[in-house]
Short mmCIF file of C-alpha atoms in Angstrom, two decimals:
data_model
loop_
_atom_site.label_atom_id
_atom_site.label_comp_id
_atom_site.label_asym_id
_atom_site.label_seq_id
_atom_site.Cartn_x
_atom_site.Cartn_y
_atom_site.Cartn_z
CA UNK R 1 -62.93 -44.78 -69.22
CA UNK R 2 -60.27 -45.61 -71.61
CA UNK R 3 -61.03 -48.07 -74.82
CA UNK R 4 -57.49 -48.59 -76.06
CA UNK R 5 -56.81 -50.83 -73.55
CA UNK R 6 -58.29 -54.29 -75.10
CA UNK R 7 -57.29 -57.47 -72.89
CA UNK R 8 -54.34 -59.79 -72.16
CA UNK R 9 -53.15 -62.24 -74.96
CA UNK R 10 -51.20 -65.50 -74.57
CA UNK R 11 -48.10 -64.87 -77.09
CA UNK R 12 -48.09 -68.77 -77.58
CA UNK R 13 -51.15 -69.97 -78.29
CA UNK R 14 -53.28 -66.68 -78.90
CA UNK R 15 -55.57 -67.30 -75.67
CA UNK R 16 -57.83 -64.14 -74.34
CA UNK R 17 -57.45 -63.47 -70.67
CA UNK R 18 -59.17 -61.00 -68.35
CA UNK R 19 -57.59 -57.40 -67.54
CA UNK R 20 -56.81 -58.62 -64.06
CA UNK R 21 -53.37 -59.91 -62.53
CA UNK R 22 -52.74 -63.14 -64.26
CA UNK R 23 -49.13 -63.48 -66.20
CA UNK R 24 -49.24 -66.83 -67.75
CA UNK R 25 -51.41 -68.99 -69.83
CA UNK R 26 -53.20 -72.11 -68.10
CA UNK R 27 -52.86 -74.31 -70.96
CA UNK R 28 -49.65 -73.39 -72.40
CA UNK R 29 -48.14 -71.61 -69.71
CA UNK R 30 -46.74 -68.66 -72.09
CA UNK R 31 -46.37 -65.23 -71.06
CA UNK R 32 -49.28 -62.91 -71.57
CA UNK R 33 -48.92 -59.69 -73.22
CA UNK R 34 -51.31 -56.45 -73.15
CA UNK R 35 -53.18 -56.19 -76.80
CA UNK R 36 -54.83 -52.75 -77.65
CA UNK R 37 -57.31 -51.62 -80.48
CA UNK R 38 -54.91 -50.10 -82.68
CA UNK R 39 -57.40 -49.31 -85.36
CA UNK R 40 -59.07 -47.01 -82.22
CA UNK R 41 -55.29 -45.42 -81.06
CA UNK R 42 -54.56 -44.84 -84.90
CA UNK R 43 -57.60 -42.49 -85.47
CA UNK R 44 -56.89 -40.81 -81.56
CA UNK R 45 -52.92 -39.85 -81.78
CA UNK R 46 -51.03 -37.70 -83.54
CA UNK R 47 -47.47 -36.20 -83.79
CA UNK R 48 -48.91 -33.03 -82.54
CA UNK R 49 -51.83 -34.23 -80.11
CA UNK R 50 -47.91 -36.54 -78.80
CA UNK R 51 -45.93 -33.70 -78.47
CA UNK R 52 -48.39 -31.43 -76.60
CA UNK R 53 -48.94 -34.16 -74.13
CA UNK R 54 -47.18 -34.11 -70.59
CA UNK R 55 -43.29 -33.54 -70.30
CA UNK R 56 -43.63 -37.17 -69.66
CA UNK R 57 -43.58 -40.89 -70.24
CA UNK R 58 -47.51 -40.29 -70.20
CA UNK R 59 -47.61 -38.83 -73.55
CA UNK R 60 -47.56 -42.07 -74.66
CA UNK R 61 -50.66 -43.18 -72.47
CA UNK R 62 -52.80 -45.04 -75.30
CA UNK R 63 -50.06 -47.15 -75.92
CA UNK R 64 -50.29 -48.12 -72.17
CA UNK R 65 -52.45 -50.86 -70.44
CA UNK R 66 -54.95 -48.81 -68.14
CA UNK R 67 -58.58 -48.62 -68.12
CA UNK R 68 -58.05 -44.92 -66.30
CA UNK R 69 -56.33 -41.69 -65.60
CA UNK R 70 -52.61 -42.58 -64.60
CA UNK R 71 -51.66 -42.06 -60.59
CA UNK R 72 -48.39 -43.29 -60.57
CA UNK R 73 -45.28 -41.72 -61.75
CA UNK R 74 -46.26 -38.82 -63.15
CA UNK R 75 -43.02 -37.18 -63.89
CA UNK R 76 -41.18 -39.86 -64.81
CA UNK R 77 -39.64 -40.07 -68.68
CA UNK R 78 -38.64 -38.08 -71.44
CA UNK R 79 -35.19 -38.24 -70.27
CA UNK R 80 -32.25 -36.21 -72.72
CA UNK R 81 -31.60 -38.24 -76.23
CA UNK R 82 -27.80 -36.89 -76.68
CA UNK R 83 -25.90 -36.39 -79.65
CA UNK R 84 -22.68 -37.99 -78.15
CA UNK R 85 -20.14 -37.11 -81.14
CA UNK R 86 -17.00 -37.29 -78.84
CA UNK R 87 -17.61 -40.72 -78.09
CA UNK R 88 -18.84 -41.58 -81.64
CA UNK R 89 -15.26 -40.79 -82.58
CA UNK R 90 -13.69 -42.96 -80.83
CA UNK R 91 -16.07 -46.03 -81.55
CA UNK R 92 -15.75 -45.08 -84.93
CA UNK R 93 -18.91 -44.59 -86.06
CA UNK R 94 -20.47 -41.68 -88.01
CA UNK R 95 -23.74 -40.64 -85.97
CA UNK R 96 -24.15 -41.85 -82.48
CA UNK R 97 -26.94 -40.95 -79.64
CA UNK R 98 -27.03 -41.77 -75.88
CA UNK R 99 -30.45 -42.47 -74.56
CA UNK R 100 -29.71 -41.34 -71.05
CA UNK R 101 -31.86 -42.53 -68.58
CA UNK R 102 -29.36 -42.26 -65.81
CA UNK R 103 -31.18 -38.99 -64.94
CA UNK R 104 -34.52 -40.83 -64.50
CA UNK R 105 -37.26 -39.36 -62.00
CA UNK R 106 -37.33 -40.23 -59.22
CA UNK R 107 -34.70 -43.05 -58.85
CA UNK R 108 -32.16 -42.82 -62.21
CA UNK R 109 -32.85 -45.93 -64.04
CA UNK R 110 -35.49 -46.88 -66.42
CA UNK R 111 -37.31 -48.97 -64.08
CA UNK R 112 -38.82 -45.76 -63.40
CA UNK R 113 -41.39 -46.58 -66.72
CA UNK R 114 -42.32 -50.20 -65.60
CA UNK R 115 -43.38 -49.16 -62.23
CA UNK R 116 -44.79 -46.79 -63.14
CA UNK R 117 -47.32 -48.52 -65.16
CA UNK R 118 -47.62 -51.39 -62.68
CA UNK R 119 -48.40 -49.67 -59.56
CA UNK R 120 -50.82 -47.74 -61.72
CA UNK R 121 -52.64 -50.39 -62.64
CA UNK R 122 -52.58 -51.99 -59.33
CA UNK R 123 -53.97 -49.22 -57.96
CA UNK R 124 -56.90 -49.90 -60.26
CA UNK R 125 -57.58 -53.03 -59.17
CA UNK R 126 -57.26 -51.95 -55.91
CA UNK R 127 -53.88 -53.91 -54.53
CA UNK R 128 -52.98 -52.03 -51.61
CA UNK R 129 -49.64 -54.11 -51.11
CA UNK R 130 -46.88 -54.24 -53.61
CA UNK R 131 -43.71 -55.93 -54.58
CA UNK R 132 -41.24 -57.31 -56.38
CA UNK R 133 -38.08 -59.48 -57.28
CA UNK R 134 -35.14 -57.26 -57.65
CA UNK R 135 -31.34 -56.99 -58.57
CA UNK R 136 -31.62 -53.35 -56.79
CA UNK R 137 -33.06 -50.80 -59.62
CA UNK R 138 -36.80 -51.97 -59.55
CA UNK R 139 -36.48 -52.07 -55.59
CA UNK R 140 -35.50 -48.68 -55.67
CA UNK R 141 -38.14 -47.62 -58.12
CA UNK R 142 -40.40 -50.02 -56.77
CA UNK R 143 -40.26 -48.60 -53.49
CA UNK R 144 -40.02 -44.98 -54.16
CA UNK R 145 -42.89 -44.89 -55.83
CA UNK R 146 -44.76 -46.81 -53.30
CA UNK R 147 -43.79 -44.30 -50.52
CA UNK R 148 -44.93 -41.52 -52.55
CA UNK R 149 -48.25 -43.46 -53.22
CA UNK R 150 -49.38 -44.68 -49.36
CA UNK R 151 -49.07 -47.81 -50.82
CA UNK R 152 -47.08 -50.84 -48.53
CA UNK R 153 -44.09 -52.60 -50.27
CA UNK R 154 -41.65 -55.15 -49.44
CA UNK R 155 -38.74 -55.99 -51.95
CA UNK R 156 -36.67 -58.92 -52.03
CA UNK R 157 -33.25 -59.00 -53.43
CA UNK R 158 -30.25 -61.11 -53.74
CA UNK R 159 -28.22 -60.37 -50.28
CA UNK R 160 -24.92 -59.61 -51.52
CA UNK R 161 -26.50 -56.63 -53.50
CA UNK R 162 -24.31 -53.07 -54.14
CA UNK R 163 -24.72 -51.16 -50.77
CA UNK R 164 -25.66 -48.24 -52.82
CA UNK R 165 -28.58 -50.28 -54.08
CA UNK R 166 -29.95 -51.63 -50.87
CA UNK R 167 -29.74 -48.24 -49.09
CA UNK R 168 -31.67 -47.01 -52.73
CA UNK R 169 -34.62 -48.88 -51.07
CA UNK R 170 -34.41 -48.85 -47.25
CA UNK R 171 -34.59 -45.01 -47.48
CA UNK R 172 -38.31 -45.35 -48.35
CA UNK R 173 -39.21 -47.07 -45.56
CA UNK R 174 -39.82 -50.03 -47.42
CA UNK R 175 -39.40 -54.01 -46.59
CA UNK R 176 -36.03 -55.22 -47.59
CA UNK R 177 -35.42 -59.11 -47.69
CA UNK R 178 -32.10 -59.86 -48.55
CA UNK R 179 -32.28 -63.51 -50.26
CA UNK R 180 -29.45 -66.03 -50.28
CA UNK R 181 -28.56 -67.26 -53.27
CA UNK R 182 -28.77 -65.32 -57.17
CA UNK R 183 -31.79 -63.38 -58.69
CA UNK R 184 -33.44 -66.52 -59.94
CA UNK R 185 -33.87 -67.90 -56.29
CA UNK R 186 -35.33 -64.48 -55.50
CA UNK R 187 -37.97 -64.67 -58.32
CA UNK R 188 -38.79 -68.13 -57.38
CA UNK R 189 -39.77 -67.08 -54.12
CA UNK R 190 -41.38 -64.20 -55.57
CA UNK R 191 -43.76 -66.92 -57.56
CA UNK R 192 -44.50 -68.80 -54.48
CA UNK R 193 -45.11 -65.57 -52.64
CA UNK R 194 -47.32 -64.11 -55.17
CA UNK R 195 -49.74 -67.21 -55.17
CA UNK R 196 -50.52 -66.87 -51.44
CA UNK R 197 -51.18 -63.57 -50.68
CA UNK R 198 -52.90 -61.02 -52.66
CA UNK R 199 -50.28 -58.88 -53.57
CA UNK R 200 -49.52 -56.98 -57.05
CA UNK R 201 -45.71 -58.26 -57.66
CA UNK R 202 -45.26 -56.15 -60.54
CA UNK R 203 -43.29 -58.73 -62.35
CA UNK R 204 -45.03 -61.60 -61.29
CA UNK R 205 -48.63 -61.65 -61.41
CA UNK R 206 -48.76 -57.67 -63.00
CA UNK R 207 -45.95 -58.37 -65.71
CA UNK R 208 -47.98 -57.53 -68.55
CA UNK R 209 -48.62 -54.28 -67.30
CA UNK R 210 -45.28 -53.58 -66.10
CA UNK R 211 -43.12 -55.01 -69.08
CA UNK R 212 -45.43 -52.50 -71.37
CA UNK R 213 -44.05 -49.58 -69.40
CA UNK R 214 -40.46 -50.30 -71.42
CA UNK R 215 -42.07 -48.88 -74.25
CA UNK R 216 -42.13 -45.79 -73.35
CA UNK R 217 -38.39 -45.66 -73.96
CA UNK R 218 -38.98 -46.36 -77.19
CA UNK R 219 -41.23 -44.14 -78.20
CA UNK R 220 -39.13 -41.09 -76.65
CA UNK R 221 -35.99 -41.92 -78.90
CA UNK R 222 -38.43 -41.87 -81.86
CA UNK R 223 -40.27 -38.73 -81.05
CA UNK R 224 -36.52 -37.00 -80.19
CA UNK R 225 -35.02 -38.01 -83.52
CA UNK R 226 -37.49 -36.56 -85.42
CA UNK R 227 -40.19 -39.29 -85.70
CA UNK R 228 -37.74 -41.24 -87.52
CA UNK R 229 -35.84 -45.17 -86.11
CA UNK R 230 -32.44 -45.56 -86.22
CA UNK R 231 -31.08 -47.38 -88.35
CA UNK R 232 -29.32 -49.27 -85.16
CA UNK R 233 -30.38 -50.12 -81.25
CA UNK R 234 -28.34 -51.31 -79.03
CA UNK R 235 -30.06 -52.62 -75.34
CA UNK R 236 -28.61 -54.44 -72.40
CA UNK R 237 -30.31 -57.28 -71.84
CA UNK R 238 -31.08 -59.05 -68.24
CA UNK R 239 -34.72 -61.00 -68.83
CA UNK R 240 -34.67 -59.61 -72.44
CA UNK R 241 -38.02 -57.48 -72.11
CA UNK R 242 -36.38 -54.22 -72.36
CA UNK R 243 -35.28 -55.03 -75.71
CA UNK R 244 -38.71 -56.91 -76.65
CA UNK R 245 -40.58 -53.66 -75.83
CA UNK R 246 -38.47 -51.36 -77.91
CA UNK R 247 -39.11 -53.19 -80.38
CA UNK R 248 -42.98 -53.42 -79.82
CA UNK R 249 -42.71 -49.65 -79.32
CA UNK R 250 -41.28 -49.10 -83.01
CA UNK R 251 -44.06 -51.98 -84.70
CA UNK R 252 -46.42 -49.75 -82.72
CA UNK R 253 -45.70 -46.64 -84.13
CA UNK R 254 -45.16 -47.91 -87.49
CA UNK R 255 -48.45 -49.53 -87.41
CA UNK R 256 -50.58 -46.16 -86.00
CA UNK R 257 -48.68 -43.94 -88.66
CA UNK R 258 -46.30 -41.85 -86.35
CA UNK R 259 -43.15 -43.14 -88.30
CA UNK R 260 -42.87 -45.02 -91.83
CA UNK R 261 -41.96 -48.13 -92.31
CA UNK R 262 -38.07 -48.72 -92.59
CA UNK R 263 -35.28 -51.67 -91.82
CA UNK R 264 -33.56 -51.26 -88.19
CA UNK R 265 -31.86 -53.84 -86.70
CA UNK R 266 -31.80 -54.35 -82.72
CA UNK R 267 -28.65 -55.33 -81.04
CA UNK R 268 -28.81 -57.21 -77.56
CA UNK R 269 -25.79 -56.77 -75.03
CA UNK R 270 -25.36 -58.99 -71.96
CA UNK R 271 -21.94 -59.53 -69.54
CA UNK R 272 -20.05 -62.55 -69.87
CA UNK R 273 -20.46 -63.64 -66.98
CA UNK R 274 -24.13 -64.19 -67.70
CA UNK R 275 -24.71 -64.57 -71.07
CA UNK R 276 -27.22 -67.09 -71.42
CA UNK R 277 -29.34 -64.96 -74.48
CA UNK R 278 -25.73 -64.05 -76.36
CA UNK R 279 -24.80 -67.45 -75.84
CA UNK R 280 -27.48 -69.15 -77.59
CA UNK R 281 -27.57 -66.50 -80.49
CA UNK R 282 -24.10 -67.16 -81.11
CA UNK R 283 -24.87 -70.39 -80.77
CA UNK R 284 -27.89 -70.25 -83.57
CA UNK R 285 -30.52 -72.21 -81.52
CA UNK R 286 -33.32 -70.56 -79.20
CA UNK R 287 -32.77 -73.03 -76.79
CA UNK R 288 -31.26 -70.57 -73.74
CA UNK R 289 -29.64 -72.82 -71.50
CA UNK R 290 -29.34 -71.16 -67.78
CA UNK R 291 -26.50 -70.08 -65.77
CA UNK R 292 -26.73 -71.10 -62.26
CA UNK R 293 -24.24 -69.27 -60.72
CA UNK R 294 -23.61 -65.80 -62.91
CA UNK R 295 -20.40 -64.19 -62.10
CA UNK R 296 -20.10 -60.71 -63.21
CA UNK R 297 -20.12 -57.28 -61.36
CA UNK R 298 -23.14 -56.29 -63.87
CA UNK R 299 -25.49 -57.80 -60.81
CA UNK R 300 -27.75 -55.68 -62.58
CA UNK R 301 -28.32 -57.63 -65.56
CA UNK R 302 -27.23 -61.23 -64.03
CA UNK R 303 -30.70 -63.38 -64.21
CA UNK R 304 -29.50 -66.53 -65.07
CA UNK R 305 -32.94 -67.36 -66.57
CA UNK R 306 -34.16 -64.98 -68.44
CA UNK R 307 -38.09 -64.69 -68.79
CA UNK R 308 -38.07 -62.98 -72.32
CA UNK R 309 -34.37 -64.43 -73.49
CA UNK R 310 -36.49 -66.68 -76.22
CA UNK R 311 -38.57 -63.67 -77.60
CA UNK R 312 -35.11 -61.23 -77.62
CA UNK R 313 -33.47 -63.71 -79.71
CA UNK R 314 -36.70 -63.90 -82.25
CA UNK R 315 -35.90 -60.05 -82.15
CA UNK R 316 -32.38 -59.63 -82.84
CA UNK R 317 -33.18 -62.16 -85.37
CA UNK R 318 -36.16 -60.55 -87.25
CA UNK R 319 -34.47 -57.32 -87.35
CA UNK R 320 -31.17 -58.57 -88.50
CA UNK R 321 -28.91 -57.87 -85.48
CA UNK R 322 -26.86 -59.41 -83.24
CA UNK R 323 -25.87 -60.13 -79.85
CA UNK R 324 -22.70 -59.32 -77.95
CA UNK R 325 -21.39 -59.90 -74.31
CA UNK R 326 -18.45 -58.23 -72.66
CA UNK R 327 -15.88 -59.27 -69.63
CA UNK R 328 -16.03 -57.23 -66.32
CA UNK R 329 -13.13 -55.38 -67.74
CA UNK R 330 -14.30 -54.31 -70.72
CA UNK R 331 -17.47 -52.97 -68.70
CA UNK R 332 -15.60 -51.10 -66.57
CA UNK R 333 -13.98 -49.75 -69.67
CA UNK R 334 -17.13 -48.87 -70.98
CA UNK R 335 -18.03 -46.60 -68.40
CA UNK R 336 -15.06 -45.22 -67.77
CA UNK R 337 -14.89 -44.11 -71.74
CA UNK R 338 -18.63 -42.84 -71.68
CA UNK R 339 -17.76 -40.60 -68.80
CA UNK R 340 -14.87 -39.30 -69.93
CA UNK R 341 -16.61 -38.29 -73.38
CA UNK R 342 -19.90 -37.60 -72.88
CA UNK R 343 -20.06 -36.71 -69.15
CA UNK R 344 -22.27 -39.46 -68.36
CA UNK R 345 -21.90 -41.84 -65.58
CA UNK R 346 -23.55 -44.96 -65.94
CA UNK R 347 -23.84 -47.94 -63.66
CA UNK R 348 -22.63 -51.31 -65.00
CA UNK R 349 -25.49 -52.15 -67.36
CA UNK R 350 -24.37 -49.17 -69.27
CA UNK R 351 -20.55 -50.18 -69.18
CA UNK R 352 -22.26 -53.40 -70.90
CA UNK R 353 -24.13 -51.78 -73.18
CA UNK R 354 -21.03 -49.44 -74.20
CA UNK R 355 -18.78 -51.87 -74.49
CA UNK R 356 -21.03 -54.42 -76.59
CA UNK R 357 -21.58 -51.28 -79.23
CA UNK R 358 -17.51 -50.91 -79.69
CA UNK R 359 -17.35 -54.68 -80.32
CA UNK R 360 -20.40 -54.39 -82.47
CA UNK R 361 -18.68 -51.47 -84.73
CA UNK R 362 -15.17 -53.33 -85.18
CA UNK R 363 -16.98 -56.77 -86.18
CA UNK R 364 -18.91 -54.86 -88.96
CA UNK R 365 -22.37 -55.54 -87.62
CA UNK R 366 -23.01 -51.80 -87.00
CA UNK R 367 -21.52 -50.27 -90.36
CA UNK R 368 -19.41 -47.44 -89.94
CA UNK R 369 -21.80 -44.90 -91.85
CA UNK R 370 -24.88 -45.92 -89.56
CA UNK R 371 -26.75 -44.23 -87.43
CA UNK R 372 -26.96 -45.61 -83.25
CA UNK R 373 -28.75 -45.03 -80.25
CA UNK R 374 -27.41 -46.73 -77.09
CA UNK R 375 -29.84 -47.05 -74.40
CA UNK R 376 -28.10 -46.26 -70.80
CA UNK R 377 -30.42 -47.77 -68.51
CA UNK R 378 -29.37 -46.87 -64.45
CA UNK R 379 -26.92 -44.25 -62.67
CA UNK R 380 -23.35 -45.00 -61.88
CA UNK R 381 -23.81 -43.63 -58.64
CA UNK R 382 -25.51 -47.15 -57.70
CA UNK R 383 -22.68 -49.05 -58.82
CA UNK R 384 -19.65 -46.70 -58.10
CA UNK R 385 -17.57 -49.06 -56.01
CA UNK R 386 -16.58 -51.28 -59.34
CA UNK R 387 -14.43 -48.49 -60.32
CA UNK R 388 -12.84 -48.00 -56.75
CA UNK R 389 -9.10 -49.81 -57.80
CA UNK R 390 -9.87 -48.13 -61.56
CA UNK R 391 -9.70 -44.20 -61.19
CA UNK R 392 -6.58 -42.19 -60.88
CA UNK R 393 -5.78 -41.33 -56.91
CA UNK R 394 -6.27 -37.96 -56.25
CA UNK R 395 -3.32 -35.31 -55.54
CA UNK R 396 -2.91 -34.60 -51.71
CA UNK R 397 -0.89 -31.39 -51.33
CA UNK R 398 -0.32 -28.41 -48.38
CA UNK R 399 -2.11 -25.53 -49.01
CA UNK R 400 0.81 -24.22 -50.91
CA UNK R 401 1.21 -22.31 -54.37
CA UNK R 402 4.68 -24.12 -54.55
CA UNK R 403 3.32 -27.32 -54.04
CA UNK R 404 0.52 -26.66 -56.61
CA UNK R 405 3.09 -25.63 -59.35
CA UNK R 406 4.77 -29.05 -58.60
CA UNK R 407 1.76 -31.23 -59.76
CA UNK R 408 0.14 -29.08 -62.52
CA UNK R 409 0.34 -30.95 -65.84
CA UNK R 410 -0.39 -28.34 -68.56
CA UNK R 411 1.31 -25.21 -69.64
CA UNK R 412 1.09 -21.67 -67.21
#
């Protein structure tokens, strides 16, 4: 039995709650958040005791809300932290790293880490059903996982989702319900459904175990750059918890003695076609007025409402950064540019997240001389049709030496 673990925590008003599947305080109705006996982790881990852990997110397990062994997920994490110097070139900027979690096990995104933790601690509390709201990588993930597991899923998702995406789930045999109507709808649903039967959403009524599982993102780009934070983050941002964790991941280690103490700043990026967290940073105010009807092909990262847009801002805020969105073509720009320099294909989040970083470095809120991680989130594969009327055709010639010679384009 683990004794990390210590209880959920309203992040309003400070109210304890019960390690069960409750998500939101009943007087103040604020989001509750895993707390942990630090002063117990802080005498327990190690750098070394870290590093000889599992080749996996796992490593990281007293950082992580369960009471026992994990049973979910077991290979997922520790994806590649690349030194991406072509690109860094061309953004201008002196020391650049790709946090590549296109390559995720088993389904190429991060959401990998927040199921993960969620079915494992559904499992401990004995759910046998599971499910989720989804704009198609925690589907996948979600139901992957599940399959693997012998546990029953159904996923609901907005119905105009990327093919690629929807197949991404029906593969696993699991329950797809294609919703009408954008993300929000879905998760609305989701609340309604998750208050009649007894069912671990995992972010619904097991959010505070599933957001945690974000961390573990976190901690992997400071173990692979030496136990050191960069001196700049930069995170696509769809409910704002990725970003929120990374930052609780860095406080963490900080405050259990893995890493010293030193400014970072944490940059959000979001499409402009559903910006509501940029928009109200920009704006100065943390009041994140919603977008009804988001318009952007990064379906990925359009939730018009997003659950943790109020703490990312706080975030961005505290650690002095800043918040950028970018048009659908400057996404597809931004995956185009990443593959072509670093050999990575990302889906659109990562176009966002690219794109966002160049605008960051030619405003002068990433210095030239810093040094920046940018966190690639999901696999183009999932999203390759956005690039369909953006790629060079391909050459079409008979099987012909002649015919070769006639299109080569570099020197015999």
């Amino acid at each position: 039995m683990k004794e990390f673990f210590d209880r959920l925590k309203c992040k309003e008003c400070g109210r304890s709650y019960p390690k069960e599947a409750v998500h939101v305080c009943e007087f103040d109705f604020g989001p509750l958040e895993a707390t942990y006996h630090y002063h117990k982790i802080k005498k327990y881990v190690s750098r070394q005791m870290i590093e000889s852990g599992p080749d996996s997110m796992w490593r990281y397990e007293p950082f992580l809300p369960l009471e026992e062994e994990p049973t979910v997920g077991l290979h997922t994490g520790m994806t590649p932290l690349l030194a991406a110097k072509r690109l860094a070139k061309i953004l201008g900027i002196k020391e650049l790293y790709i946090k590549n979690d296109t390559v995720n096990f088993p389904t190429l995104s991060f959401k990998d880490r927040v199921v993960s933790v969620a079915l494992s601690r559904a499992k401990e509390l004995h759910y046998e059903v599971v499910s989720c709201a989804s704009t198609g990588n925690l589907a996948n993930s979600l139901a992957a996982h599940a399959a693997a597991n012998g546990l029953k899923s159904y996923v609901l998702i907005p119905a105009d989702l990327e093919p690629a995406k929807v197949i991404g789930s029906l593969v696993y045999n699991t329950r797809v319900i294609g919703i009408k109507g954008s993300y929000d709808k879905v998760n609305r649903l989701c609340s309604e459904i998750a208050g009649k039967y007894r069912w671990a959403f995992v972010n619904v009524n097991f959010r505070p175990y599933y957001a945690e599982g974000s961390k573990t993102m976190g901690f992997e780009i400071l173990e692979q750059m030496g136990w050191k934070i960069p001196d700049h983050t930069v995170i696509c941002m769809a409910s704002g918890s990725l970003l929120t964790k990374i930052d609780k991941a860095y406080q963490e280690a900080i405050l259990c003695g893995l890493v010293e103490e030193k400014p970072y700043a944490i940059h959000g990026a979001q499409a402009s076609g559903c910006n509501p967290i940029t928009a109200a940073f920009k704006k100065g105010t943390d009041l994140i007025r919603p977008i009804a009807n988001p318009n952007t092909i990064a379906k990925s990262l359009a939730i018009g409402t997003p659950a943790d847009g109020y703490y990312a801002i706080q975030t961005i805020r505290r650690t002095g950064g800043y918040a950028e969105d970018v048009t659908d073509q400057e996404i597809i720009e931004g995956i185009k540019i990443l593959a072509e320099t670093e050999g990575v294909f990302a889906e659109t989040a990562g176009g966002v997240t690219v794109g966002c970083a160049k605008k960051l470095i030619q405003k002068g809120y990433i210095p030239q001389e810093s040094q920046v991680v940018l966190c690639i989130t999901g696999n183009g594969l999932k999203t390759a049709e956005v690039l369909k009327d953006h790629l060079n055709p391909i050459d079409v010639i008979e099987p012909h030496i002649q015919d070769f010679d006639k299109i080569v384009d570099f020197e015999k």
